[in-house]
Structure formats: structure tokens, C-alpha cells
Coordinates of C-alpha atoms in Angstrom, one line a residue:
Chain A
M22 CA -9.2 2.3 12.4
A23 CA -9.1 1.9 8.7
T24 CA -5.8 1.1 7.1
L25 CA -3.6 3.8 5.8
L26 CA -4.3 2.4 2.3
D27 CA -8.0 3.1 2.8
Q28 CA -7.3 6.7 3.9
I29 CA -5.0 7.2 1.0
N30 CA -7.6 5.9 -1.4
A31 CA -10.2 8.2 0.0
V32 CA -8.0 11.3 -0.1
T33 CA -6.7 10.4 -3.5
A34 CA -10.2 10.0 -4.9
L35 CA -11.1 13.4 -3.5
N36 CA -8.0 15.1 -5.0
V37 CA -8.4 13.5 -8.4
R38 CA -12.1 14.2 -8.6
S39 CA -11.4 17.8 -7.8
I40 CA -8.8 18.2 -10.6
P41 CA -11.5 19.9 -12.8
Q42 CA -11.8 22.7 -10.3
R43 CA -8.2 23.5 -11.1
G44 CA -8.7 22.7 -14.8
W45 CA -6.5 25.3 -16.5
M46 CA -3.6 24.9 -14.3
S47 CA -3.8 21.1 -14.4
A48 CA -4.1 21.3 -18.2
A49 CA -1.0 23.5 -18.4
S50 CA 0.9 21.0 -16.3
V51 CA -0.3 18.1 -18.5
I52 CA 0.7 19.9 -21.7
A53 CA 4.1 20.9 -20.3
V54 CA 4.9 17.2 -19.6
A55 CA 3.4 16.2 -22.9
L56 CA 5.6 18.6 -24.9
T57 CA 8.6 17.5 -23.0
I58 CA 7.9 13.9 -23.8
T59 CA 7.2 14.6 -27.4
V60 CA 10.5 16.5 -27.9
L61 CA 12.4 13.8 -26.0
L62 CA 10.8 11.1 -28.1
F63 CA 11.4 13.0 -31.4
F64 CA 15.1 12.8 -30.9
L65 CA 15.2 9.4 -29.4
A66 CA 13.1 8.0 -32.2
L67 CA 15.3 9.8 -34.7
A68 CA 18.4 8.2 -33.1
N69 CA 16.7 4.8 -32.9
G70 CA 15.6 4.8 -36.5
L71 CA 19.0 5.9 -37.7
R72 CA 20.7 3.3 -35.6
A73 CA 18.3 0.5 -36.7
T74 CA 18.8 1.5 -40.3
V75 CA 22.6 1.6 -40.2
E76 CA 23.0 -1.5 -37.9
G77 CA 20.4 -3.4 -40.0
S78 CA 22.4 -3.0 -43.1
G79 CA 25.3 -5.3 -42.4
S80 CA 25.8 -9.1 -42.6
E81 CA 28.1 -11.1 -40.4
D82 CA 29.5 -13.2 -43.3
V83 CA 30.4 -10.2 -45.6
A84 CA 33.8 -8.7 -45.0
I85 CA 34.3 -5.1 -45.8
V86 CA 37.8 -3.9 -46.5
I87 CA 38.8 -0.3 -46.0
R88 CA 42.0 1.7 -45.4
E89 CA 43.0 1.6 -41.8
G90 CA 42.0 4.7 -40.0
S91 CA 39.3 5.7 -42.4
N92 CA 36.1 6.6 -40.6
A93 CA 34.2 6.7 -43.9
E94 CA 34.4 5.2 -47.2
L95 CA 35.2 8.5 -48.8
N96 CA 38.6 8.6 -47.1
S97 CA 39.5 5.1 -48.0
V98 CA 41.5 3.6 -50.9
V99 CA 42.0 0.0 -51.9
T100 CA 44.1 -0.7 -54.9
R101 CA 43.3 -3.0 -57.8
D102 CA 46.2 -5.2 -56.8
Q103 CA 45.0 -5.6 -53.3
L104 CA 41.6 -6.4 -54.6
A105 CA 43.0 -9.2 -56.6
I106 CA 45.0 -10.6 -53.7
L107 CA 42.0 -10.4 -51.3
A108 CA 39.9 -12.4 -53.9
T109 CA 42.3 -15.3 -53.4
G110 CA 41.9 -15.4 -49.6
P111 CA 40.7 -18.4 -47.6
N112 CA 36.9 -19.2 -47.3
V113 CA 35.9 -16.6 -50.0
A114 CA 32.6 -17.8 -51.4
Q115 CA 32.5 -18.7 -55.1
R116 CA 29.8 -18.5 -57.7
N117 CA 30.3 -20.0 -61.2
E118 CA 33.9 -20.6 -60.1
A119 CA 34.5 -16.9 -59.5
P120 CA 35.0 -15.2 -56.1
L121 CA 32.0 -13.3 -54.8
I122 CA 33.6 -10.0 -54.3
S123 CA 32.8 -6.4 -55.2
G124 CA 35.3 -3.5 -55.5
E125 CA 33.3 -0.3 -54.9
L126 CA 33.7 3.4 -55.4
L127 CA 31.5 6.0 -53.7
V128 CA 31.1 9.5 -55.2
I129 CA 28.8 12.4 -54.3
V130 CA 26.3 13.8 -56.7
D131 CA 23.6 16.5 -56.2
G132 CA 20.0 15.8 -55.5
V133 CA 17.0 18.0 -54.5
K134 CA 15.2 17.3 -51.2
R135 CA 11.5 17.1 -51.9
S136 CA 10.3 18.6 -48.6
T137 CA 12.5 21.7 -48.8
G138 CA 13.6 22.0 -52.4
T139 CA 17.2 22.4 -51.3
N140 CA 20.3 20.7 -52.7
A141 CA 21.7 17.7 -50.9
N142 CA 24.5 15.2 -51.3
M143 CA 23.5 11.9 -52.7
P144 CA 25.7 8.8 -52.5
F145 CA 26.4 7.4 -56.0
R146 CA 28.0 4.0 -55.7
G147 CA 29.8 2.0 -58.4
I148 CA 29.6 -1.7 -57.6
G149 CA 31.0 -4.8 -59.0
Q150 CA 29.2 -7.5 -61.0
E151 CA 28.5 -9.4 -57.7
G152 CA 27.5 -6.2 -55.8
L153 CA 23.8 -7.0 -55.8
A154 CA 24.4 -10.6 -54.7
L155 CA 26.5 -9.4 -51.8
R156 CA 23.6 -7.5 -50.4
R157 CA 20.8 -9.6 -49.0
G158 CA 17.2 -8.4 -48.9
V159 CA 17.7 -6.1 -51.9
T160 CA 15.0 -6.6 -54.6
I161 CA 14.5 -4.7 -57.8
T162 CA 10.9 -3.6 -57.6
R163 CA 10.6 -1.7 -60.8
G164 CA 12.5 -2.0 -64.1
R165 CA 15.7 -4.0 -64.0
M166 CA 19.3 -4.1 -62.7
F167 CA 21.8 -1.9 -64.7
N168 CA 23.7 -3.7 -67.5
P169 CA 27.5 -3.8 -66.9
G170 CA 29.5 -1.4 -69.0
T171 CA 26.6 1.0 -69.6
N172 CA 25.6 4.4 -68.3
E173 CA 22.7 2.9 -66.4
I174 CA 21.8 3.3 -62.8
V175 CA 19.3 1.8 -60.3
V176 CA 18.0 4.0 -57.5
G177 CA 17.0 3.2 -54.0
A178 CA 13.3 3.5 -53.1
G179 CA 14.1 5.5 -49.9
L180 CA 16.2 8.0 -51.8
L181 CA 13.4 8.3 -54.4
R182 CA 10.8 9.1 -51.7
E183 CA 12.9 11.9 -50.2
F184 CA 14.7 13.4 -53.1
S185 CA 13.7 14.4 -56.7
G186 CA 15.6 14.2 -59.9
F187 CA 16.2 10.4 -60.1
E188 CA 12.8 9.2 -61.2
F189 CA 12.5 5.9 -63.0
G190 CA 12.9 6.2 -66.8
Q191 CA 14.6 9.5 -66.6
T192 CA 17.8 10.4 -68.3
I193 CA 19.8 12.6 -65.9
R194 CA 23.0 14.5 -66.4
I195 CA 25.7 14.0 -63.8
R196 CA 29.2 15.6 -64.2
G197 CA 28.9 16.0 -67.9
S198 CA 27.5 12.5 -68.7
D199 CA 24.0 11.2 -69.3
W200 CA 22.8 8.4 -67.1
Q201 CA 19.5 6.4 -67.5
V202 CA 17.5 5.3 -64.5
V203 CA 16.6 1.8 -65.4
G204 CA 15.4 0.3 -62.1
V205 CA 14.3 1.0 -58.5
F206 CA 15.3 -1.3 -55.7
E207 CA 14.1 -1.8 -52.2
A208 CA 16.1 -2.8 -49.2
P209 CA 13.8 -2.0 -46.2
G210 CA 15.5 -0.7 -43.1
T211 CA 19.0 -0.5 -44.6
V212 CA 21.3 2.3 -45.7
F213 CA 21.4 0.8 -49.2
E214 CA 17.9 2.3 -49.9
S215 CA 19.6 5.7 -49.8
E216 CA 22.0 5.1 -52.6
L217 CA 22.3 5.2 -56.4
W218 CA 24.1 2.2 -57.9
A219 CA 25.9 1.9 -61.2
D220 CA 28.6 -0.3 -62.8
I221 CA 32.0 0.2 -61.1
A222 CA 34.0 0.4 -64.3
V223 CA 31.7 3.0 -65.8
T224 CA 31.7 5.0 -62.6
Q225 CA 35.5 5.0 -62.4
S226 CA 35.7 6.1 -65.9
L227 CA 33.1 8.8 -66.0
F228 CA 34.1 10.3 -62.6
N229 CA 37.8 10.2 -63.6
R230 CA 38.9 7.8 -60.9
P231 CA 40.5 5.0 -63.0
N232 CA 41.6 2.0 -61.0
V233 CA 40.5 3.5 -57.7
F234 CA 38.4 1.6 -55.3
Q235 CA 37.5 2.8 -51.8
T236 CA 36.0 -0.4 -50.4
M237 CA 35.8 -4.0 -51.1
R238 CA 33.1 -6.4 -50.1
V239 CA 34.0 -10.1 -49.8
Q240 CA 31.3 -12.8 -49.4
L241 CA 32.8 -15.4 -47.0
T242 CA 31.5 -19.0 -46.7
S243 CA 30.3 -18.3 -43.2
A244 CA 30.4 -15.8 -40.4
A245 CA 32.9 -18.1 -38.6
A246 CA 35.3 -17.7 -41.5
M247 CA 35.8 -14.1 -40.8
E248 CA 38.5 -14.6 -38.2
A249 CA 40.6 -16.9 -40.5
F250 CA 40.2 -14.4 -43.4
T251 CA 41.2 -11.5 -41.2
R252 CA 44.3 -13.4 -39.9
W253 CA 45.4 -14.4 -43.3
A254 CA 45.1 -10.8 -44.6
A255 CA 47.1 -9.5 -41.6
S256 CA 50.0 -11.9 -42.4
D257 CA 50.3 -10.6 -46.0
A258 CA 52.6 -7.6 -46.3
R259 CA 50.9 -6.5 -49.5
L260 CA 47.8 -5.9 -47.6
E261 CA 49.3 -3.8 -44.9
G262 CA 47.3 -0.7 -44.0
L263 CA 43.9 -2.3 -44.7
E264 CA 41.3 -2.9 -42.1
I265 CA 39.0 -5.9 -42.4
L266 CA 35.9 -6.2 -40.4
S267 CA 32.4 -7.7 -40.9
E268 CA 29.9 -5.6 -42.6
R269 CA 27.7 -5.6 -39.4
A270 CA 30.6 -4.4 -37.3
Y271 CA 31.4 -1.7 -39.8
Y272 CA 27.8 -0.4 -39.7
A273 CA 27.6 -0.7 -35.9
R274 CA 30.6 1.6 -35.7
Q275 CA 29.0 4.0 -38.2
A276 CA 25.7 3.8 -36.2
S277 CA 27.4 4.7 -33.0
Q278 CA 29.0 7.7 -34.6
S279 CA 25.8 8.8 -36.3
T280 CA 23.5 8.4 -33.3
Q281 CA 25.7 9.8 -30.5
G282 CA 24.8 13.4 -31.4
F283 CA 21.1 12.8 -31.6
M284 CA 21.2 11.0 -28.3
A285 CA 23.1 13.8 -26.6
I286 CA 20.6 16.4 -28.0
A287 CA 17.7 14.3 -27.0
W288 CA 18.8 14.0 -23.4
I289 CA 20.2 17.6 -23.0
L290 CA 17.0 19.1 -24.5
G291 CA 14.8 16.5 -22.8
I292 CA 16.3 17.2 -19.4
M293 CA 16.1 21.0 -19.9
M294 CA 12.4 20.7 -20.8
A295 CA 11.8 18.2 -18.0
I296 CA 13.1 20.8 -15.6
G297 CA 10.7 23.4 -17.1
A298 CA 7.8 20.8 -16.8
L299 CA 8.9 20.0 -13.3
A300 CA 8.6 23.7 -12.4
G301 CA 5.1 23.7 -13.9
A302 CA 4.1 20.6 -12.0
L303 CA 5.5 22.0 -8.7
N304 CA 3.5 25.2 -9.3
T305 CA 0.4 23.3 -10.1
M306 CA 0.7 21.1 -7.1
Y307 CA 1.6 23.9 -4.7
S308 CA -1.4 25.7 -6.0
S309 CA -3.5 22.6 -5.5
V310 CA -2.3 22.2 -1.9
Q311 CA -3.0 25.9 -1.3
A312 CA -6.5 25.8 -2.8
R313 CA -7.3 22.7 -0.8
S314 CA -5.7 23.9 2.5
A315 CA -9.0 24.2 4.2
E316 CA -10.1 20.8 2.9
I317 CA -6.8 19.2 4.0
A318 CA -7.0 20.8 7.4
T319 CA -10.7 19.6 7.7
L320 CA -9.7 16.0 6.7
R321 CA -6.8 16.1 9.2
I322 CA -9.2 17.3 12.0
I323 CA -11.7 14.6 11.1
G324 CA -8.9 12.0 11.6
F325 CA -7.1 11.5 8.3
S326 CA -3.4 11.1 8.7
G327 CA -0.7 13.3 7.3
W328 CA 0.5 10.3 5.2
A329 CA -2.9 10.2 3.5
A330 CA -2.6 14.0 2.6
F331 CA 1.0 13.3 1.3
F332 CA 0.1 10.4 -0.9
G333 CA -3.1 12.0 -2.0
T334 CA -1.0 14.9 -3.4
M335 CA 1.6 12.6 -4.8
V336 CA -0.9 10.5 -6.7
E337 CA -2.5 13.6 -8.1
A338 CA 0.9 14.8 -9.4
L339 CA 1.6 11.4 -10.8
A340 CA -1.8 11.2 -12.4
L341 CA -1.3 14.6 -14.1
S342 CA 2.3 13.7 -15.2
A343 CA 1.3 10.2 -16.4
L344 CA -1.5 11.8 -18.4
G345 CA 1.0 14.2 -19.9
G346 CA 3.4 11.3 -20.7
V347 CA 0.6 9.3 -22.5
L348 CA -0.4 12.5 -24.4
G349 CA 3.2 13.0 -25.4
V350 CA 3.6 9.5 -26.6
A351 CA 0.3 9.7 -28.5
I352 CA 1.4 13.0 -30.2
A353 CA 4.7 11.3 -31.0
F354 CA 3.0 8.3 -32.6
L355 CA 0.7 10.5 -34.7
A356 CA 3.2 13.1 -35.6
F357 CA 6.3 11.2 -36.6
N358 CA 6.5 7.5 -35.8
G359 CA 7.3 5.6 -39.0
R360 CA 7.8 8.8 -41.0
T361 CA 10.7 8.9 -43.4
T362 CA 13.4 11.5 -43.0
S363 CA 17.0 11.9 -43.9
T364 CA 20.1 13.2 -42.4
L365 CA 23.7 13.6 -43.3
G366 CA 25.4 10.3 -42.8
S367 CA 29.0 9.7 -41.9
G368 CA 30.0 9.8 -45.6
F369 CA 28.7 13.4 -46.0
T370 CA 25.8 12.0 -48.0
Q371 CA 22.1 11.8 -47.2
L372 CA 20.9 8.8 -45.3
V373 CA 17.2 8.0 -45.5
F374 CA 15.6 6.3 -42.5
K375 CA 12.3 6.2 -40.5
F376 CA 11.6 7.5 -37.0
D377 CA 11.3 4.4 -34.8
L378 CA 9.3 4.6 -31.6
S379 CA 10.2 1.3 -30.1
P380 CA 8.4 -0.1 -27.0
G381 CA 11.6 0.6 -25.0
L382 CA 11.5 4.3 -25.9
V383 CA 7.8 4.5 -24.9
I384 CA 8.7 3.0 -21.5
T385 CA 11.6 5.5 -21.2
A386 CA 9.2 8.4 -21.9
I387 CA 6.6 7.2 -19.4
V388 CA 9.4 6.7 -16.8
V389 CA 10.6 10.3 -17.4
A390 CA 7.0 11.5 -17.1
I391 CA 6.6 9.6 -13.8
I392 CA 9.9 11.1 -12.5
I393 CA 8.6 14.5 -13.3
G394 CA 5.4 13.6 -11.4
L395 CA 7.3 12.2 -8.4
F396 CA 9.4 15.4 -7.9
G397 CA 6.5 17.6 -8.8
G398 CA 4.4 16.0 -6.1
L399 CA 7.1 15.3 -3.4
F400 CA 7.5 18.8 -1.9
P401 CA 3.8 19.9 -2.2
G402 CA 2.9 16.5 -0.7
I403 CA 5.2 17.2 2.2
R404 CA 3.6 20.6 2.6
A405 CA 0.2 18.9 2.6
A406 CA 1.3 16.3 5.2
R407 CA 2.7 19.1 7.5
Q408 CA -0.6 21.0 7.4
K409 CA -1.7 21.2 11.0
P410 CA -5.2 19.9 11.8
Q411 CA -6.3 23.1 13.5
L412 CA -9.6 25.0 13.4
E413 CA -8.2 28.4 12.4
L414 CA -6.5 26.6 9.4
A415 CA -9.7 24.9 8.5
A416 CA -11.3 28.3 8.2
A417 CA -8.6 29.5 5.9
Chain B
M6 CA -22.8 13.9 36.5
T7 CA -19.3 12.6 35.8
D8 CA -16.7 14.8 34.1
L9 CA -16.1 14.2 30.5
I10 CA -13.3 16.7 30.2
R11 CA -10.9 17.9 32.9
L12 CA -8.2 20.5 32.2
T13 CA -5.6 21.0 34.9
D14 CA -3.1 23.8 35.0
V15 CA -2.9 24.0 31.2
E16 CA -0.4 26.4 29.8
K17 CA -0.2 27.4 26.2
S18 CA 1.7 30.1 24.3
Y19 CA 2.6 30.9 20.8
T20 CA 5.7 32.4 19.4
R21 CA 5.3 35.2 16.8
G22 CA 8.7 36.3 15.6
K23 CA 10.7 36.7 18.7
E24 CA 7.7 37.5 20.8
K25 CA 6.2 34.8 23.0
I26 CA 2.4 35.3 23.4
A27 CA 0.8 33.5 26.4
I28 CA -2.7 32.3 25.7
F29 CA -3.4 30.2 28.8
D30 CA -1.6 30.2 32.2
K31 CA -2.6 27.5 34.5
L32 CA -6.1 27.1 33.1
T33 CA -8.2 24.6 35.0
M34 CA -11.8 23.7 34.1
R35 CA -14.0 20.7 33.8
I36 CA -17.0 19.8 31.5
E37 CA -19.5 17.3 32.6
Q38 CA -20.9 14.6 30.4
G39 CA -24.0 15.8 28.6
D40 CA -23.2 19.5 29.1
F41 CA -23.9 22.1 26.5
V42 CA -21.5 24.9 27.0
A43 CA -21.3 28.2 25.1
I44 CA -17.9 29.9 25.3
M45 CA -17.9 33.7 24.5
G46 CA -15.2 36.2 24.5
P47 CA -13.5 38.8 22.4
S48 CA -11.2 38.0 19.5
G49 CA -7.8 36.8 20.7
S50 CA -9.2 35.6 24.1
G51 CA -8.2 32.0 23.3
K52 CA -11.6 30.5 22.3
T53 CA -10.3 28.7 19.2
T54 CA -7.1 27.6 20.9
L55 CA -9.2 26.1 23.7
L56 CA -11.3 24.2 21.1
N57 CA -8.1 22.9 19.5
L58 CA -6.8 21.7 22.9
L59 CA -10.1 20.0 23.8
G60 CA -10.4 18.4 20.4
G61 CA -6.8 17.1 20.4
T62 CA -5.8 19.1 17.4
D63 CA -3.2 21.0 19.5
R64 CA -1.3 20.2 22.6
P65 CA -0.7 22.2 25.8
D66 CA 2.8 23.3 26.7
K67 CA 2.2 22.2 30.3
G68 CA -0.7 20.7 32.3
S69 CA -3.0 17.8 31.6
I70 CA -6.1 17.2 29.6
E71 CA -8.2 14.3 30.6
F72 CA -11.0 12.9 28.5
D73 CA -13.3 10.3 30.0
G74 CA -10.6 9.7 32.6
K75 CA -7.7 9.3 30.2
N76 CA -4.9 11.7 29.5
I77 CA -4.7 12.7 25.9
E78 CA -2.0 15.4 25.9
K79 CA 0.8 12.9 25.7
L80 CA -0.7 10.6 23.1
S81 CA 1.4 10.1 20.0
E82 CA 0.3 11.9 16.8
G83 CA -1.2 8.7 15.4
K84 CA -3.0 7.8 18.6
L85 CA -4.3 11.3 19.1
T86 CA -5.6 11.3 15.5
A87 CA -7.3 8.0 16.1
W88 CA -8.7 9.2 19.4
R89 CA -10.0 12.3 17.8
S90 CA -11.8 10.4 15.0
A91 CA -13.5 8.1 17.6
N92 CA -14.5 10.7 20.2
V93 CA -14.9 14.2 18.8
G94 CA -17.2 15.6 16.1
F95 CA -16.3 19.1 14.7
I96 CA -18.7 21.7 13.4
F97 CA -17.1 24.6 11.5
Q98 CA -18.3 28.2 10.9
F99 CA -18.1 27.7 7.1
Y100 CA -19.2 24.1 7.1
N101 CA -16.0 22.8 5.4
L102 CA -17.8 20.4 3.2
M103 CA -16.0 18.9 0.2
P104 CA -17.6 20.6 -2.7
I105 CA -17.2 17.6 -5.1
L106 CA -18.9 15.2 -2.8
T107 CA -22.6 14.7 -2.3
A108 CA -24.2 15.4 1.2
A109 CA -24.1 11.6 1.9
Q110 CA -20.5 11.3 0.8
N111 CA -19.5 14.2 3.0
V112 CA -21.2 12.6 6.0
E113 CA -19.6 9.3 5.2
L114 CA -16.0 10.8 5.4
P115 CA -15.4 10.0 9.1
L116 CA -16.7 6.5 8.6
L117 CA -14.0 5.8 6.0
L118 CA -11.7 5.8 9.0
T119 CA -13.5 2.9 10.5
R120 CA -13.8 -0.8 9.8
L121 CA -17.5 -0.5 9.0
S122 CA -18.7 -2.3 5.9
P123 CA -20.1 -0.1 3.0
K124 CA -23.6 -1.2 3.9
Q125 CA -23.2 -0.3 7.6
R126 CA -21.7 3.0 6.5
R127 CA -24.7 3.7 4.3
E128 CA -27.1 3.0 7.1
N129 CA -25.2 5.2 9.5
V130 CA -25.2 8.0 7.0
A131 CA -28.9 7.7 6.4
T132 CA -29.5 7.8 10.2
A133 CA -27.4 10.9 10.6
L134 CA -29.0 12.7 7.7
K135 CA -32.4 11.8 9.1
I136 CA -31.5 13.2 12.5
V137 CA -30.7 16.6 10.9
G138 CA -33.8 16.4 8.7
L139 CA -31.9 16.1 5.4
E140 CA -32.6 12.5 4.3
D141 CA -34.1 13.8 1.0
R142 CA -30.9 15.8 0.2
A143 CA -28.5 12.9 0.4
K144 CA -27.5 13.1 -3.3
H145 CA -27.2 16.9 -3.4
R146 CA -23.8 18.6 -3.6
P147 CA -23.0 21.5 -1.2
R148 CA -23.6 24.1 -3.9
E149 CA -27.1 22.8 -4.4
L150 CA -27.9 23.3 -0.7
S151 CA -28.6 26.5 1.3
G152 CA -26.2 27.7 4.1
G153 CA -28.4 26.2 6.7
Q154 CA -28.7 22.9 4.9
Q155 CA -24.9 22.8 4.4
Q156 CA -24.4 23.3 8.2
R157 CA -26.9 20.5 8.9
V158 CA -24.8 18.2 6.6
A159 CA -21.8 19.3 8.6
I160 CA -23.6 18.4 11.8
A161 CA -24.6 15.0 10.4
R162 CA -20.9 14.5 9.5
A163 CA -20.0 15.4 13.1
I164 CA -22.3 12.9 14.7
V165 CA -22.2 10.0 12.2
S166 CA -19.5 8.2 14.0
D167 CA -21.4 8.7 17.4
P168 CA -18.7 10.7 19.2
K169 CA -19.2 11.7 22.8
L170 CA -18.1 15.3 22.3
L171 CA -19.2 17.9 19.7
L172 CA -17.0 21.0 19.2
A173 CA -18.7 23.8 17.3
D174 CA -16.6 26.9 16.2
E175 CA -19.1 29.7 15.5
P176 CA -21.6 27.3 13.9
T177 CA -24.1 30.0 13.1
G178 CA -21.7 32.8 12.3
D179 CA -22.5 32.6 8.6
L180 CA -26.2 32.2 8.9
D181 CA -29.2 34.5 9.2
R182 CA -31.2 34.6 12.5
T183 CA -33.9 32.2 11.6
T184 CA -31.6 29.6 10.1
A185 CA -29.2 30.1 13.0
D186 CA -32.0 29.3 15.4
E187 CA -32.9 26.2 13.5
I188 CA -29.3 25.0 13.7
L189 CA -29.0 25.7 17.3
S190 CA -32.3 23.9 18.0
T191 CA -30.8 20.9 16.3
L192 CA -27.7 21.1 18.5
Q193 CA -30.0 21.4 21.5
T194 CA -31.8 18.3 20.4
L195 CA -28.6 16.4 20.0
N196 CA -27.6 17.4 23.5
R197 CA -30.9 16.7 25.2
E198 CA -32.1 13.5 23.3
L199 CA -28.8 11.9 22.3
G200 CA -26.8 13.1 25.3
K201 CA -24.0 14.7 23.3
T202 CA -21.7 16.9 25.1
I203 CA -21.4 20.1 23.2
I204 CA -18.9 22.9 23.5
M205 CA -19.7 25.9 21.2
V206 CA -17.6 29.0 20.6
T207 CA -19.8 31.9 19.6
H208 CA -19.8 35.7 19.5
D209 CA -23.6 35.7 19.4
A210 CA -25.3 36.1 22.7
E211 CA -28.7 34.8 21.2
A212 CA -26.9 31.7 20.2
A213 CA -25.4 31.2 23.6
K214 CA -29.0 31.1 25.1
F215 CA -29.4 27.7 23.5
A216 CA -26.7 26.3 25.6
K217 CA -27.1 25.1 29.2
R218 CA -24.5 27.5 30.4
T219 CA -22.2 30.2 29.1
L220 CA -18.6 30.8 30.0
H221 CA -16.9 34.0 29.2
L222 CA -13.3 33.9 28.3
D223 CA -11.0 36.9 28.4
K224 CA -7.2 37.0 28.0
G225 CA -7.0 33.3 28.6
R226 CA -9.1 33.3 31.8
F227 CA -12.7 32.3 32.5
D228 CA -14.9 34.1 34.9
E229 CA -14.3 32.2 38.1
R230 CA -18.0 32.4 39.2
E231 CA -19.3 31.1 36.0
L232 CA -16.7 28.3 36.1
A233 CA -17.7 27.3 39.6
A234 CA -21.5 27.4 38.9

């Protein structure tokens, strides 16, 4: 006798080659799986892109100081006195004999989303003189950096792509004051690209927030210096109520908050759609087994085993699901991978990022498609295997 | 002649709902090697059930079925399947060919269960198709063949693994008279020249004339005189 594998190969080849005879139903099943995978990947790629952008923004050797208990910068306050004390801390990097620090203030201004024409909140950040030096990978790609003490702003390239009203060279009116856009900067894959930057003193003054800082950035001599700096700050009563953490840790926390919702939607919606696709796959495979009942009975009479009938049906279901999975991944790649989008970040401001279909997500999607195929083929496969090899059935 | 098949006190019944329907009650019969038997009888008389029992596609409730001196009724499912593929060829009323396969591929199906090499399989398929006169239709699909040609392909499939026993269930039931006679002549040739033992269920008295003998089955019982003849 031939091995079971030979029998499975023969029956599988028969089943797969006869799929065109059940073309519409098979196509519907493939499309159902493809749609499921596309929707699942939409949200997972959204969450992945958002996480990559937020997490990719931080450095290990830059400390960010916020008020304890503040989930976002908008809720935080750091006083000028505290700023001055922190500048004297251990292992603070120096440039031209001055500490590399930046007291910052974040305010919200209005922008217009290009795709919808609707208003959206834009993050307008006042930064200190060393604010640019504290952010690695940021380059001015057009124009120049703003001059301290002037109403000049530089705009992130990501923000410029998604929102109108901040074009290079324009003079724009914000809260009763005119501002000139003198530069465009790029910081690929970071949250910084979603921001407008201006001088901190001018920002405090024109937004009526004199002497108020929300965060402070401190460049330390190394990542290892973070612990000593934090310990030192904790021992000073004047700095009580402040939280110090690395920029990377801060953004990782932000990323977790931002992406949890998308991940939950992805899986809830994905599972619901997967159940629908599973129903479709079951229907297709039961119909397939029903349509081939005489063939299956004939093969069983000739001498093919029930296992061959079972695996033949399983492989057909898996093939259809895998095809749907590949189609879904292809649609996802073509439709949205690498596309820029924006969402409301943790500071109630728009955050620009790209859909990111990582290899891991593609593998996840294919695994989901295969799981749909496995369950879609299991019960019809059992029905096929249980088909009795009898003449009256072969005449069905 | 030696007996190829011997049924002894075979009992078989089916349950439909709560009702138990007896098909055979202590059925005893024997078929000699090289015989060509036509089995006739009204619907529900047990003809197809008998073929299923003889072909190892069903099991008796009681009694024994010997094939070539060996009991088959207690073989495991796997062994019974293996026995069937080695010893029995089936011919169906509606041919039961796989529509997506060519004639040659259909004929090759039983050989996929053997250890024969692809080359040996091709040779055996060519021989079987030649025996039924369809060597020039090897690459045709069933839909490209007439009913009679399809049944010839089914016969080639039944004999390709050289089984001792051929079971035919209404093999001409779907064919016109002339084509039916051609098919029956082919079966007759297989019986006379290749020594195949053939058991054919039919409603057609003309078809039964091609057999060496005819047995009438009614309510699960054969005519005792015919059986003894």
C-alpha cells in the first residue's frame, strides 16, 4: 500500500484542482478572510506606527522632568527656580560652559487637516536655546532655526504634510500675535515632526504664561548618569513633587497609553470579523464536501482512507484561507502601509505618524488566516472522513 | 471450480428511526472463481447491500464472508480498505469519474494506492485503456467522452490493479441499448478471457443474459433453485 502521505497528496491535488468548480463560493470565502486580515492589519499597523513614532522619539541620556502624577505635559508645571536648581545637578552636560538644558512650554493652537478640512489641535512648543541640540536627528531642511527673542517659528515636516496654515514663509496670526514661519525641520519617525517650535520666552510672553514651564529637558553626560541625577533630585526638598525619567521611558509610557486603544480595537474587530470569515469558510467547506460526496465515497470505495479525505479537505480550507491572508496582506501593503496619518496624542494634540506593517504583523496576519482555515476545515474534514464507502452514497 | 466467495448465515439489518429493518436473515451463498453472476430483484430487495457486503464496504451483523478462503468480515477498517483496493474493482451506474481528471488519470487512481513506480503505473493504465478500447482517449476529460466511453473508462479503472472480483452496480442503467450491449460485451470478455469474477446488479433482463447465470433476490432471499444450480 502507498503511504498515507501519498494518499493525502492525491486527494489534496484533486480537491485543490476542483476549486474552480466551486469558484464563486471559494472566492467569497477568500475575500471574507482577506477583508478580515486587511481590517486587522489596518489597526495593528496603526498601533505599530504610532508606537514606533512615540517610542523612537526618546533618548536614554536626556532626562525629562515633569510634575509627579502628570500623564501629559499639559498637566505639568515646573517652576523657574526648580529649573535653575536642576541645571546644577550632577552629570549635566555642558556646552560653552553652560548646562545643556531646555525649559519648555506646550500650548495648543488651531490647524486645518488637509484631508478633511476640519480644525485640529496643533502642539506649539516653546523651547530653550539648547532645545534643538537636545533633540538628536532633527535637521532644518528648509530655511533656518528661529532667532531667540523673535516671533519666529519652525514647523515639523510631518505636521506640514498633514495640516495646512503653517507653510514656509507665511506669516500666521495666533492668539492675536503674528508669527513668521522661517524654517521646516525633519525628525523622521519621531513625535517632534508633529510640532511647531518657537522661542520659550516669546511663547511665555505672547501666550500669557510668564515664568511657567511645563517640562524641562536635561542632557546628561551619559545614559548611566541618569540614576545618579534622579537620586540627587530626590534628595533635594526643593524638587519635591517632580518626576524625572529618561526621555525614552517617558515616550514608552506615552506609547503604551496611545496604542492600547488601537490594539484593543484591532483584536476585538479582528476577532469578530474572523468569526464571520470562519462561518464563511465553514459554509464553503461544507458545501465542498457536499458537492464532492459522491467523489469522496468513490475514492473511499476504491481504497483511499478516511484520513486522506480529512486532510484533503483541511488542505483545501487552509489553501483558501492562506490565499485570503496573502490577499489581505497585499491589500494592506497597497492601501496604507507607509501612509502618513495623524491622531490625537496624549497631549490632546495631533500626532503625525506612518502606518507600519512590520514583518511581525504580516506573520501575525498569516497565522490568523491559517487559524481561520484550520477551524474552517476541521469539521467539514471530519464529515468527509466519516463518509461511508458505500455504493448508494457513491450514487448520490 | 473453487469458491472465490462464500457467505455463511449472513445477517444484516438497518435501523431507520426506531424501526429495525432486516435485509438479510441467515443468507448463505457461494460464488465460484471465474463466475459471471447477474443479480436481479425489485428495489429494496437487498441487491446493493449485498454488493456492499461482498465488496467490503459494509459489514454483516452476524455470519461470515470468506474471500479466497480468508474471512474478511472482522478485518480492521484499515485492513479492509487495503484488501478492497487489492482485490475488488467497482463499476458504478453513473461511472463516478473525477471530472477534473483525464481518462488516464482516472484510471490511475487505484494505482496511487500501490507502490508501483510512475512508469509502471503509466504502463498499466495504457494496458487497461487498451483492453476497453479507449487507448486514443487517454487525455480526454469525462465531459469530452460519451456515456459509453465514460463507462469504459470506469471499467478500465476497475481492472487496472488486476483485482480478482469486479462488482458492477447497474453498469448499463444510464446507457442506451446499443451502448449497453457494448459495455456488457466488454464485461463478458473480461470474464472469459481474463478470468475475472463478475457480480452485476441489474434491473435489465437483457443485460442479465450476458452473465453466466442470474440470481433473483427478493426480500433478502435468493431463489433456492437458482442458488443450487
